[in-house]
Amino acid sequence: MEASSHDEFREFVAMRSTALLRLAVLLTGGDRHAAEDLLQIALMKAYGRWTRIEQPEAYVRQILYRQQVNRWRLRRHHAETTVGVLPESGGQASAGAEPELRIALWAALGRLSKRQRAVVVLRYFEDLPEAEVAALLGIPVGTVRSTAHRSLAKLRSLVPELEPDGSTEQLRPLSYTAKEIQG
């Protein structure tokens, strides 16, 4: 790799690694060590093709999604790992968001199944359309819809403050909208 391409890659990693790590933490269910490993693998794969990549962030995100799905398929019988410390929010939280609700929501996300968590993260945190979520996870669009519906219902039961009574504005830190929570 040429020196200029190497410098471009280093600059990309310096600028985007925090956001990509946050996504990896969400995909791994809060396991920061697994998230760091996942991101490292994705960046290594991207580095090997760096000169041919047109949209680096999209490419690395795609690797993150696919690598995590592969991990789930290989480790279906392993128990999930819960963590005591939540990852940094990176300043995305709105000023009026209640920390207790965010903590409860993080804990509730950790109690979802791997597929449910992946659908919620990709659909609502990453704001991807259902068809793209289905393609990334290798499942039908109908499965994405039903999984999202069940996941949101489970989140509401685990965190009653999420009920669609007008208090859904508190979900903005994870890029949810009131319409998506209610629907």
Short mmCIF file of C-alpha atoms in Angstrom, two decimals:
data_model
loop_
_atom_site.label_atom_id
_atom_site.label_comp_id
_atom_site.label_asym_id
_atom_site.label_seq_id
_atom_site.Cartn_x
_atom_site.Cartn_y
_atom_site.Cartn_z
CA MET A 1 0.00 0.00 0.00
CA GLU A 2 1.26 3.46 -0.85
CA ALA A 3 2.12 5.91 1.90
CA SER A 4 -0.76 8.23 0.95
CA SER A 5 -3.30 5.39 1.16
CA HIS A 6 -1.83 4.29 4.46
CA ASP A 7 -2.22 7.85 5.80
CA GLU A 8 -5.82 8.00 4.53
CA PHE A 9 -6.61 4.77 6.36
CA ARG A 10 -5.02 6.04 9.59
CA GLU A 11 -7.03 9.26 9.31
CA PHE A 12 -10.25 7.30 8.73
CA VAL A 13 -9.59 5.14 11.79
CA ALA A 14 -8.78 8.17 13.93
CA MET A 15 -11.95 9.99 12.88
CA ARG A 16 -14.50 7.14 12.79
CA SER A 17 -13.31 4.48 15.22
CA THR A 18 -15.34 5.81 18.17
CA ALA A 19 -18.63 5.69 16.25
CA LEU A 20 -17.78 2.30 14.77
CA LEU A 21 -16.87 0.95 18.22
CA ARG A 22 -20.20 2.19 19.59
CA LEU A 23 -21.99 0.28 16.81
CA ALA A 24 -19.91 -2.82 17.54
CA VAL A 25 -20.79 -2.58 21.25
CA LEU A 26 -24.48 -2.47 20.35
CA LEU A 27 -24.13 -5.44 18.02
CA THR A 28 -22.32 -7.50 20.65
CA GLY A 29 -24.89 -6.76 23.32
CA GLY A 30 -22.68 -4.52 25.41
CA ASP A 31 -19.59 -6.74 25.49
CA ARG A 32 -16.87 -4.15 24.97
CA HIS A 33 -14.08 -6.69 24.56
CA ALA A 34 -15.97 -8.59 21.86
CA ALA A 35 -16.83 -5.25 20.24
CA GLU A 36 -13.17 -4.24 20.13
CA ASP A 37 -12.31 -7.60 18.56
CA LEU A 38 -15.12 -7.23 16.04
CA LEU A 39 -13.98 -3.74 15.06
CA GLN A 40 -10.36 -4.86 14.81
CA ILE A 41 -11.31 -7.65 12.41
CA ALA A 42 -13.40 -5.26 10.32
CA LEU A 43 -10.60 -2.71 10.10
CA MET A 44 -8.07 -5.40 9.17
CA LYS A 45 -10.31 -6.59 6.35
CA ALA A 46 -10.87 -3.02 5.16
CA TYR A 47 -7.14 -2.25 5.24
CA GLY A 48 -6.43 -5.07 2.81
CA ARG A 49 -8.81 -3.58 0.23
CA TRP A 50 -8.42 0.09 1.15
CA THR A 51 -7.36 1.33 -2.29
CA ARG A 52 -10.46 -0.24 -3.90
CA ILE A 53 -13.07 0.95 -1.39
CA GLU A 54 -15.29 3.82 -2.54
CA GLN A 55 -17.30 4.31 0.68
CA PRO A 56 -15.07 3.30 3.57
CA GLU A 57 -17.53 3.74 6.44
CA ALA A 58 -20.30 1.82 4.69
CA TYR A 59 -17.82 -0.91 3.83
CA VAL A 60 -16.58 -1.25 7.42
CA ARG A 61 -20.16 -1.23 8.79
CA GLN A 62 -21.08 -3.99 6.37
CA ILE A 63 -18.12 -6.05 7.59
CA LEU A 64 -19.19 -5.43 11.22
CA TYR A 65 -22.74 -6.65 10.54
CA ARG A 66 -21.69 -9.71 8.61
CA GLN A 67 -18.89 -10.68 10.99
CA GLN A 68 -21.25 -10.44 13.96
CA VAL A 69 -23.88 -12.56 12.20
CA ASN A 70 -21.17 -15.15 11.54
CA ARG A 71 -20.24 -15.12 15.23
CA TRP A 72 -23.88 -15.69 16.20
CA ARG A 73 -24.18 -18.60 13.82
CA LEU A 74 -21.03 -20.22 15.20
CA ARG A 75 -21.92 -19.66 18.86
CA ARG A 76 -25.67 -20.30 19.05
CA HIS A 77 -25.38 -22.41 22.17
CA HIS A 78 -23.23 -20.01 24.23
CA ALA A 79 -24.76 -17.80 26.90
CA GLU A 80 -24.78 -14.05 26.46
CA THR A 81 -22.42 -11.90 28.45
CA THR A 82 -23.79 -9.03 30.48
CA VAL A 83 -21.71 -6.05 31.47
CA GLY A 84 -21.84 -3.80 34.50
CA VAL A 85 -20.55 -0.66 32.81
CA LEU A 86 -22.32 0.88 29.85
CA PRO A 87 -20.31 2.26 26.91
CA GLU A 88 -19.91 6.00 26.49
CA SER A 89 -22.71 7.65 24.53
CA GLY A 90 -20.32 9.84 22.54
CA GLY A 91 -22.39 12.96 23.15
CA GLN A 92 -25.41 11.82 21.13
CA ALA A 93 -27.81 12.02 24.05
CA SER A 94 -30.18 14.95 24.03
CA ALA A 95 -29.98 17.39 26.91
CA GLY A 96 -33.41 16.40 28.28
CA ALA A 97 -32.89 12.63 28.22
CA GLU A 98 -33.15 10.94 31.59
CA PRO A 99 -30.08 8.86 32.45
CA GLU A 100 -32.18 6.31 34.34
CA LEU A 101 -34.27 5.63 31.23
CA ARG A 102 -31.18 5.23 29.07
CA ILE A 103 -29.66 2.81 31.60
CA ALA A 104 -32.89 0.82 31.75
CA LEU A 105 -33.06 0.75 27.95
CA TRP A 106 -29.45 -0.52 27.70
CA ALA A 107 -30.21 -3.24 30.25
CA ALA A 108 -33.37 -4.19 28.36
CA LEU A 109 -31.46 -4.37 25.07
CA GLY A 110 -29.10 -6.84 26.74
CA ARG A 111 -32.07 -9.07 27.61
CA LEU A 112 -33.24 -9.35 24.00
CA SER A 113 -32.18 -12.34 21.94
CA LYS A 114 -29.27 -11.86 19.57
CA ARG A 115 -31.54 -11.62 16.54
CA GLN A 116 -33.94 -9.23 18.25
CA ARG A 117 -31.06 -6.99 19.32
CA ALA A 118 -29.56 -7.02 15.83
CA VAL A 119 -32.89 -6.07 14.26
CA VAL A 120 -33.48 -3.26 16.79
CA VAL A 121 -29.95 -1.90 16.39
CA LEU A 122 -29.94 -2.03 12.60
CA ARG A 123 -33.53 -0.87 12.14
CA TYR A 124 -33.77 1.89 14.75
CA PHE A 125 -30.26 2.85 15.84
CA GLU A 126 -28.73 2.65 12.36
CA ASP A 127 -32.06 3.68 10.76
CA LEU A 128 -31.79 1.13 7.97
CA PRO A 129 -34.84 0.15 5.91
CA GLU A 130 -36.37 -3.27 6.56
CA ALA A 131 -35.16 -4.64 3.23
CA GLU A 132 -31.55 -3.72 4.00
CA VAL A 133 -31.76 -5.20 7.49
CA ALA A 134 -33.14 -8.41 5.98
CA ALA A 135 -30.32 -8.54 3.43
CA LEU A 136 -27.64 -7.94 6.06
CA LEU A 137 -28.97 -10.60 8.42
CA GLY A 138 -29.92 -13.06 5.68
CA ILE A 139 -33.58 -13.30 6.74
CA PRO A 140 -36.87 -12.42 5.00
CA VAL A 141 -38.33 -8.91 5.30
CA GLY A 142 -41.38 -10.36 7.08
CA THR A 143 -39.12 -11.83 9.73
CA VAL A 144 -37.53 -8.40 10.25
CA ARG A 145 -40.98 -6.86 10.72
CA SER A 146 -42.24 -9.50 13.14
CA THR A 147 -38.96 -9.54 15.06
CA ALA A 148 -38.99 -5.75 15.35
CA HIS A 149 -42.59 -5.82 16.57
CA ARG A 150 -41.87 -8.48 19.21
CA SER A 151 -38.64 -6.77 20.23
CA LEU A 152 -40.32 -3.41 20.79
CA ALA A 153 -43.12 -5.11 22.75
CA LYS A 154 -40.54 -6.84 24.92
CA LEU A 155 -38.64 -3.57 25.44
CA ARG A 156 -41.90 -1.90 26.51
CA SER A 157 -42.61 -4.69 28.98
CA LEU A 158 -39.09 -4.55 30.40
CA VAL A 159 -39.06 -0.75 30.58
CA PRO A 160 -42.64 0.47 31.20
CA GLU A 161 -41.50 4.09 30.74
CA LEU A 162 -41.30 3.34 27.00
CA GLU A 163 -45.07 2.96 26.70
CA PRO A 164 -46.49 5.14 23.91
CA ASP A 165 -48.07 7.73 26.21
CA GLY A 166 -46.19 10.72 24.90
CA SER A 167 -43.00 9.98 26.83
CA THR A 168 -41.30 8.42 23.81
CA GLU A 169 -39.36 11.61 23.20
CA GLN A 170 -36.96 10.26 25.83
CA LEU A 171 -35.85 7.62 23.32
CA ARG A 172 -34.12 10.13 21.07
CA PRO A 173 -30.64 9.19 22.42
CA LEU A 174 -30.89 5.95 20.41
CA SER A 175 -32.44 7.64 17.35
CA TYR A 176 -35.93 6.22 17.87
CA THR A 177 -38.92 8.28 16.91
CA ALA A 178 -42.32 8.19 18.61
CA LYS A 179 -43.90 6.85 15.40
CA GLU A 180 -41.47 3.91 15.22
CA ILE A 181 -42.02 2.98 18.87
CA GLN A 182 -45.80 3.14 18.59
CA GLY A 183 -45.99 1.41 15.23
#
